[in-house]
PDB file of C-alpha atoms and ligand atoms in Angstrom:
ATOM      1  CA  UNK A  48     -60.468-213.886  22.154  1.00 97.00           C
ATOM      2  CA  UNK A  49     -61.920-217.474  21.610  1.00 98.00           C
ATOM      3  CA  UNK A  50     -60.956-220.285  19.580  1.00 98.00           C
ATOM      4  CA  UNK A  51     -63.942-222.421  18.531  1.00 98.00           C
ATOM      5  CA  UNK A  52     -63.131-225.457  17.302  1.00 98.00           C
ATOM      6  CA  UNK A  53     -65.846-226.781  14.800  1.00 98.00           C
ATOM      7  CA  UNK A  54     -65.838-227.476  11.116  1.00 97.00           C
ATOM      8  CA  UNK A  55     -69.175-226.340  10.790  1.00 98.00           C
ATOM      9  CA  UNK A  56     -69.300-222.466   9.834  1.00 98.00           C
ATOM     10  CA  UNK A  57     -73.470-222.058  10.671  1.00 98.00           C
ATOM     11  CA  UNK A  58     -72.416-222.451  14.217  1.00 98.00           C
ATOM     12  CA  UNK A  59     -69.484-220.270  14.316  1.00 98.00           C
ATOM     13  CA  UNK A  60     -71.518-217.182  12.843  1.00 98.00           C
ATOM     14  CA  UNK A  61     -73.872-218.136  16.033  1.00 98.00           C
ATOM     15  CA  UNK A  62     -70.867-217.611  18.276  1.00 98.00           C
ATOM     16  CA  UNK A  63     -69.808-214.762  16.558  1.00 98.00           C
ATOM     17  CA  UNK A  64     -73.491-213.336  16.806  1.00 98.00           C
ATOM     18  CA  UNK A  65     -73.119-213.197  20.673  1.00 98.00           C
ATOM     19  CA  UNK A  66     -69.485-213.256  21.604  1.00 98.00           C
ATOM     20  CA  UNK A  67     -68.030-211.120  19.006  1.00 97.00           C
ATOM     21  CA  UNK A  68     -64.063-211.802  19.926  1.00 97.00           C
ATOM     22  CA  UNK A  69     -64.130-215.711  18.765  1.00 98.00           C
ATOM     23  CA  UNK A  70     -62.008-217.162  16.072  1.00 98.00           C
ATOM     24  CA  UNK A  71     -63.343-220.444  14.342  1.00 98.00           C
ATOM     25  CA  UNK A  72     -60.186-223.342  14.069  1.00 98.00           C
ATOM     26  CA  UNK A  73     -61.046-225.962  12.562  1.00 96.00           C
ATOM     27  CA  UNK A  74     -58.314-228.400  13.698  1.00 97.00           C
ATOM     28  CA  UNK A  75     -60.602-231.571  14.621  1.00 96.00           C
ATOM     29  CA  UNK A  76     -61.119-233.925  17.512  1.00 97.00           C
ATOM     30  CA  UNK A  77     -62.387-236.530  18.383  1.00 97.00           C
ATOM     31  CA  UNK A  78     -65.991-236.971  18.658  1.00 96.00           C
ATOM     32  CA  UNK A  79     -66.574-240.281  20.703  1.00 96.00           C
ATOM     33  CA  UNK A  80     -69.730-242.113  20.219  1.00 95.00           C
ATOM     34  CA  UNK A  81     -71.331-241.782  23.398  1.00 96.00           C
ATOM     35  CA  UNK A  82     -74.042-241.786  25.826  1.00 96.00           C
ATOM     36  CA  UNK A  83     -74.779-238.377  26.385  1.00 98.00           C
ATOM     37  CA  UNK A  84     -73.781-234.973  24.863  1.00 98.00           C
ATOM     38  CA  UNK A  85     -71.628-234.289  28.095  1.00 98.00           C
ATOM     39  CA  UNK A  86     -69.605-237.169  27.457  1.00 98.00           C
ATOM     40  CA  UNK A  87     -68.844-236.132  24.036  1.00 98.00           C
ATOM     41  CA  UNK A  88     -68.052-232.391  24.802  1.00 98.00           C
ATOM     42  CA  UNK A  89     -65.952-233.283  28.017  1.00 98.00           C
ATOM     43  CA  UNK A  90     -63.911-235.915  25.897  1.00 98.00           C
ATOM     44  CA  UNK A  91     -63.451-233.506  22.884  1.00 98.00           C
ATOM     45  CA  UNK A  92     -62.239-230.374  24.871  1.00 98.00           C
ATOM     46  CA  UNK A  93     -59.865-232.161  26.891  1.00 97.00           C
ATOM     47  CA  UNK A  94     -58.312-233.281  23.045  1.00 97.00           C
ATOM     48  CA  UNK A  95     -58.682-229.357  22.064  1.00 98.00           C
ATOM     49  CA  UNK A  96     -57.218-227.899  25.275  1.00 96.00           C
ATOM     50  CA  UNK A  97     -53.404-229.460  24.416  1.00 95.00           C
ATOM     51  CA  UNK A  98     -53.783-228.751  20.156  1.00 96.00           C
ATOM     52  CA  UNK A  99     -54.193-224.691  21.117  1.00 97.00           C
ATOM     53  CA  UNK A 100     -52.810-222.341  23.402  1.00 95.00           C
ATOM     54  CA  UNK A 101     -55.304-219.563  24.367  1.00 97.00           C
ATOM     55  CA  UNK A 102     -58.876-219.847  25.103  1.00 98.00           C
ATOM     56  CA  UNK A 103     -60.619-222.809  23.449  1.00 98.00           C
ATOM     57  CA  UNK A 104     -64.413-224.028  23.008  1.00 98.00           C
ATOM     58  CA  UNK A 105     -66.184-226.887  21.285  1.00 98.00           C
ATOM     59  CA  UNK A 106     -70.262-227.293  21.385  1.00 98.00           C
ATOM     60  CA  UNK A 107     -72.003-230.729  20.928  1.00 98.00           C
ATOM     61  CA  UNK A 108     -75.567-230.680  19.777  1.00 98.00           C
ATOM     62  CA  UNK A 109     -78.616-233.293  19.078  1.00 98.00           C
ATOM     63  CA  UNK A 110     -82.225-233.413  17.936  1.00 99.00           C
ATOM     64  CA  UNK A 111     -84.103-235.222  20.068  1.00 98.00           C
ATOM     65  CA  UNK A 112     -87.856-236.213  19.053  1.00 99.00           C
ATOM     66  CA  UNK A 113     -90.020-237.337  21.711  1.00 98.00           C
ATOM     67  CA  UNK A 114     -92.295-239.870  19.997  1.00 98.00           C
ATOM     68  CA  UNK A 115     -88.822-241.654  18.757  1.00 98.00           C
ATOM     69  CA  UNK A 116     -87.892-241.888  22.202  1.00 98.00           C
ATOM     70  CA  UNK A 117     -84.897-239.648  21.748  1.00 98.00           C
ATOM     71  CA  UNK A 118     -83.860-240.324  18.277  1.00 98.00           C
ATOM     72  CA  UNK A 119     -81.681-239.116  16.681  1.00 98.00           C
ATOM     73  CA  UNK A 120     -80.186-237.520  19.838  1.00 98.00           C
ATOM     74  CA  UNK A 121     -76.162-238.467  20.065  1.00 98.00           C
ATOM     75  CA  UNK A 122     -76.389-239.914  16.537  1.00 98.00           C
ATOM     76  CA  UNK A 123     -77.886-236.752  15.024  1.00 98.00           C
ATOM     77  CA  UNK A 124     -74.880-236.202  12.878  1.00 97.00           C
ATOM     78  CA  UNK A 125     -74.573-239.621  11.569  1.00 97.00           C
ATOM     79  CA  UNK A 126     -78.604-239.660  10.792  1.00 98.00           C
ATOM     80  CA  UNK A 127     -78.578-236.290   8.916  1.00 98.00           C
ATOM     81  CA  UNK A 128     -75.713-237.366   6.728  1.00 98.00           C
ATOM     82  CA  UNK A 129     -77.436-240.657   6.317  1.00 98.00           C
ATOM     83  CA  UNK A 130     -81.035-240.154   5.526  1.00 98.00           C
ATOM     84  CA  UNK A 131     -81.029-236.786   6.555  1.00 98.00           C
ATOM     85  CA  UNK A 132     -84.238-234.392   6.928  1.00 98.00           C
ATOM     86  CA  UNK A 133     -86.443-236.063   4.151  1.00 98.00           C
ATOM     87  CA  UNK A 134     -85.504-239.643   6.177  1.00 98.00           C
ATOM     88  CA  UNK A 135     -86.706-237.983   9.644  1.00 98.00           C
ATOM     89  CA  UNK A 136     -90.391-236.489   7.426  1.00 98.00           C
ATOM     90  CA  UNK A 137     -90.351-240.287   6.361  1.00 98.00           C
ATOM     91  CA  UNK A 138     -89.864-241.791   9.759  1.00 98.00           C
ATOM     92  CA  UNK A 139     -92.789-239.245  11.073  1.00 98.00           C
ATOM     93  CA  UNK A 140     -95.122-239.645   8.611  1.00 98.00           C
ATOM     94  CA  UNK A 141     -98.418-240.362  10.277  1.00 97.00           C
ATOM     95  CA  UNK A 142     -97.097-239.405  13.933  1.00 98.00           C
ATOM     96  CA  UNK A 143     -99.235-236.929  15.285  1.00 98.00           C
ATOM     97  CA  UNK A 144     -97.006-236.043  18.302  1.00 98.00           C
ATOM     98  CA  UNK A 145     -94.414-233.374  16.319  1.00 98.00           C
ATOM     99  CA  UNK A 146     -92.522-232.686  19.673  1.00 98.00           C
ATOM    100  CA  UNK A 147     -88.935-232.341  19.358  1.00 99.00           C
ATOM    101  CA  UNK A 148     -85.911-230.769  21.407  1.00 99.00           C
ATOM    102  CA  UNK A 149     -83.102-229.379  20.348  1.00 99.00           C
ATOM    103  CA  UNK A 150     -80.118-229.929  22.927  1.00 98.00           C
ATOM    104  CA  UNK A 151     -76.340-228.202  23.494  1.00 98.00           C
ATOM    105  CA  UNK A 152     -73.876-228.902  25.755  1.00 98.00           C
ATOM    106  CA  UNK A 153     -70.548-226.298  25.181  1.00 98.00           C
ATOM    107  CA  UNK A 154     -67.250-226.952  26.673  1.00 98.00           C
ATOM    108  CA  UNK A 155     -65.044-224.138  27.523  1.00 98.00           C
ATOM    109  CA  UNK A 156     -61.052-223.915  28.777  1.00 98.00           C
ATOM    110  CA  UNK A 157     -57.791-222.121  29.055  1.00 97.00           C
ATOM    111  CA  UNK A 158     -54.274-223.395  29.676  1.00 95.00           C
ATOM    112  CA  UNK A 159     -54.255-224.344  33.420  1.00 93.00           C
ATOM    113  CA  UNK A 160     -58.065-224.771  33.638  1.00 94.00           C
ATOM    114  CA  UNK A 161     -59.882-227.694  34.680  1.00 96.00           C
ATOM    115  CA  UNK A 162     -62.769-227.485  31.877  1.00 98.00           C
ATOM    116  CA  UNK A 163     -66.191-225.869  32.337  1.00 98.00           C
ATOM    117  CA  UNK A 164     -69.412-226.583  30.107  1.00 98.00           C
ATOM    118  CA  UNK A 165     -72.830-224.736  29.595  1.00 98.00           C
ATOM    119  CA  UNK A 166     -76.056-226.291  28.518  1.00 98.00           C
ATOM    120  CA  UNK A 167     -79.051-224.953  26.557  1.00 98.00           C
ATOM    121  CA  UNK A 168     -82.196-226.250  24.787  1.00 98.00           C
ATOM    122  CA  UNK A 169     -85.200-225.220  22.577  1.00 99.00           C
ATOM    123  CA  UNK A 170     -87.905-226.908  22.038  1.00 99.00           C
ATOM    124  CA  UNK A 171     -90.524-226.900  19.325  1.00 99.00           C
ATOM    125  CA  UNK A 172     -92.284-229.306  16.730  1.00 98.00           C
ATOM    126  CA  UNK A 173     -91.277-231.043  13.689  1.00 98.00           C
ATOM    127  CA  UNK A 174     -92.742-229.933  10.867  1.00 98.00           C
ATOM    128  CA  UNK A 175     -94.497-232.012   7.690  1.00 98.00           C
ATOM    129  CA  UNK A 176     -92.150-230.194   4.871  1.00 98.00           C
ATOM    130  CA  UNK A 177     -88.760-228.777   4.938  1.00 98.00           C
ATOM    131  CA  UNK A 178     -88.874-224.443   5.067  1.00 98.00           C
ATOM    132  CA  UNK A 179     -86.729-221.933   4.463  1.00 98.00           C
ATOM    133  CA  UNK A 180     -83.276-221.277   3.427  1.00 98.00           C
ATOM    134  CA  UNK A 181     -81.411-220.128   6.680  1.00 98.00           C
ATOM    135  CA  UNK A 182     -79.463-222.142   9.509  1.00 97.00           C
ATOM    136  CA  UNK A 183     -77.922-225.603   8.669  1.00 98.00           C
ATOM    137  CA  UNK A 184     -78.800-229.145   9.772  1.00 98.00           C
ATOM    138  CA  UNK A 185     -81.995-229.632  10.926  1.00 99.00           C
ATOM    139  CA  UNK A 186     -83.207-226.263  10.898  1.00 98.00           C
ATOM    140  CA  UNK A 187     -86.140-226.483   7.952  1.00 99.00           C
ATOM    141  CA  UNK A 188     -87.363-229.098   9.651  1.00 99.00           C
ATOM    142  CA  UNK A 189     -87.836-228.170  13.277  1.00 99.00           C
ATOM    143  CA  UNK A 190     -90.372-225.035  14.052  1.00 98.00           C
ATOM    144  CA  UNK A 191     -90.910-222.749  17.013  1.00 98.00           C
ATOM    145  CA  UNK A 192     -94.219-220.597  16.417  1.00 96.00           C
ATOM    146  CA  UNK A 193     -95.172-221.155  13.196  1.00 96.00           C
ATOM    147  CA  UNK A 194     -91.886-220.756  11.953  1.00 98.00           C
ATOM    148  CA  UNK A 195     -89.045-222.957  11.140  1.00 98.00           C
ATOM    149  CA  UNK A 196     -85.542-221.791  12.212  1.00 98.00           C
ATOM    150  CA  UNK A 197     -84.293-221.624   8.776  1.00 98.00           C
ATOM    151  CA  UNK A 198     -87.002-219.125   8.649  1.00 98.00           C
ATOM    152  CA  UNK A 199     -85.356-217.048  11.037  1.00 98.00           C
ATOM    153  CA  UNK A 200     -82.096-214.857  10.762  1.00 98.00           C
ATOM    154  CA  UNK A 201     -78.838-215.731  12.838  1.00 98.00           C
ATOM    155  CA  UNK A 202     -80.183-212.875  15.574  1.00 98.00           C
ATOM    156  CA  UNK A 203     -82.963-214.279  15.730  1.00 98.00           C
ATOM    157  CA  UNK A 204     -81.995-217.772  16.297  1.00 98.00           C
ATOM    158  CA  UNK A 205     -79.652-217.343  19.047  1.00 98.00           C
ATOM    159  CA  UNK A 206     -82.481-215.217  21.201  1.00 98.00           C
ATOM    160  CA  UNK A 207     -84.804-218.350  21.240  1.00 98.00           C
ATOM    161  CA  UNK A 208     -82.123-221.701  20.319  1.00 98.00           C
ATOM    162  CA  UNK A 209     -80.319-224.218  22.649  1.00 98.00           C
ATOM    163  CA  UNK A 210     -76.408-222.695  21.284  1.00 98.00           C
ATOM    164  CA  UNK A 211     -77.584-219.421  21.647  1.00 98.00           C
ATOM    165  CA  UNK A 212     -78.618-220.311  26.005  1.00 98.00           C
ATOM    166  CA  UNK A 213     -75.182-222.021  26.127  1.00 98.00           C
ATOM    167  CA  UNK A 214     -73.028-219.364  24.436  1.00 98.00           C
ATOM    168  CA  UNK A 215     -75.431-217.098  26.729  1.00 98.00           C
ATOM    169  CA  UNK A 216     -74.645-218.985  29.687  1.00 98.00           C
ATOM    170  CA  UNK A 217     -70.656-218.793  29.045  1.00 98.00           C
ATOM    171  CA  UNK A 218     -70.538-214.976  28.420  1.00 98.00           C
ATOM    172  CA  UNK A 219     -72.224-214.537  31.571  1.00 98.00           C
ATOM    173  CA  UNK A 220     -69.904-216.494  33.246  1.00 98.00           C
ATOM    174  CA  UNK A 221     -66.950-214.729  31.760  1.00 98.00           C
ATOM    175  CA  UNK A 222     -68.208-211.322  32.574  1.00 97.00           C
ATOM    176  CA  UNK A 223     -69.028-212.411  35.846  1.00 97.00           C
ATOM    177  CA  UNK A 224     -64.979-213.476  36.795  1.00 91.00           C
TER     178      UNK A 224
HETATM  179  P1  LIG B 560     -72.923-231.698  16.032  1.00 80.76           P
HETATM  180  O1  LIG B 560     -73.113-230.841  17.241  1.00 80.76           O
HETATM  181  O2  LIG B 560     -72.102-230.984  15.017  1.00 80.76           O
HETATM  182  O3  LIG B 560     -72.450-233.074  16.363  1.00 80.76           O
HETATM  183  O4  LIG B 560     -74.348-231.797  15.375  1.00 80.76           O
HETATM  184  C1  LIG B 560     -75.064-232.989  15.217  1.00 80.76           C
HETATM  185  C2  LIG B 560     -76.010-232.860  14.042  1.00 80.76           C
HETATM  186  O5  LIG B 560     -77.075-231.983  14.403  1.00 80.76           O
HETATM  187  C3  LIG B 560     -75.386-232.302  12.776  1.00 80.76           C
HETATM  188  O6  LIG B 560     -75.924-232.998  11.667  1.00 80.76           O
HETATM  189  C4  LIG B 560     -75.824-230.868  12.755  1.00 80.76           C
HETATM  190  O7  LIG B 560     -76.008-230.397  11.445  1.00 80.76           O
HETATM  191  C5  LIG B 560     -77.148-230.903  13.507  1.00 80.76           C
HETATM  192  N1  LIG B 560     -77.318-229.675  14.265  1.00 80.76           N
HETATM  193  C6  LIG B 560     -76.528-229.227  15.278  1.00 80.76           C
HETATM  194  N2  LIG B 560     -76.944-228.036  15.704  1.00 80.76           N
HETATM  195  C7  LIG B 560     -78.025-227.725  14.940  1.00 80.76           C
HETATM  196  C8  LIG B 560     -78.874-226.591  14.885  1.00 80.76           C
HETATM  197  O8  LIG B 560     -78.716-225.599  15.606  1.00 80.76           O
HETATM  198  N3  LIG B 560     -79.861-226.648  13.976  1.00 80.76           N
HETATM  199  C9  LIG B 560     -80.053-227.712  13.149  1.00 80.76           C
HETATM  200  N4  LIG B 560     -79.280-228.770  13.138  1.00 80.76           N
HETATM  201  C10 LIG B 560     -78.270-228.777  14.038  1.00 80.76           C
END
């Protein structure tokens, strides 16, 4: 069994979807403001490691649109509880190049354990209006084939997204001990 630590209950059900034995805690850290995603996950699980005993993970995640040279990336969080997805339509209206990348960087440990993370991505377009009703975030905004991933169900989500290559990546690597 796993503790996640996260608040956010979209990406728990992800874990859940693909590791089956994980337990969502949602006793905080600190989430530094940082260069990179790494920085952020290898600060955080460090924090995580000494608050519980037992197998822990935390998973840091950004949008990153290409003709905004990166934005929102590391300040995704603060951006979609600012001006959220109707601010990003705004600040792409008339930008032909959609392109967008969806990045995750997981942290893993257990007592004893110098930390280990796992990295995925997905990439896709943004679209002109918000779809669908599924996912969290930025999810009606961001589509992969025609579809946006609040378009898709959990299953389907974690075959193609960025969380679901990094859980991926660490159940692979725990099977593989
Ligand atoms: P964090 O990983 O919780 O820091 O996420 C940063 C921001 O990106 C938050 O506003 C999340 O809602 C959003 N976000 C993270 N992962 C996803 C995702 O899989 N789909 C859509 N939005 C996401």
């Amino acid at each position: 069994m796993i503790y996640f630590v996260t608040g956010n209950r979209g990406k728990f059900e992800e874990a859940k979807g693909i590791l089956g034995d994980v337990e969502q805690r949602n006793v905080g850290y600190t989430e530094i403001q940082a260069d990179s995603l790494e920085e952020v996950a290898a600060f955080g699980i460090e924090e995580v490691k000494e608050k519980l005993d037992g197998p822990v993970m935390i998973e840091d995640a950004g949008l990153f649109i290409e003709s905004l040279k990166g934005f929102p990336g590391v300040y995704s969080a603060y951006i979609f509880d600012t001006i959220g997805n109707e601010g990003i339509l705004r600040l792409m209206d008339g930008i032909e190049d959609r392109r967008a990348v969806f990045r995750s960087v997981l942290g893993y440990a257990e007592p004893g354990m110098e930390p280990i993370f796992f990295r995925g991505e997905l990439e896709g377009e943004i679209t002109a209006e918000p779809r669908g009703s599924g996912g969290f975030g930025y999810d009606p905004i961001f589509e992969v084939g025609g579809k946006t991933i609040a378009e898709m169900e959990i299953a389907e989500k974690n075959e193609i997204s960025h969380r679901g290559a990094s859980i991926c990546a660490l159940e692979r690597w725990l099977a593989s001990r």
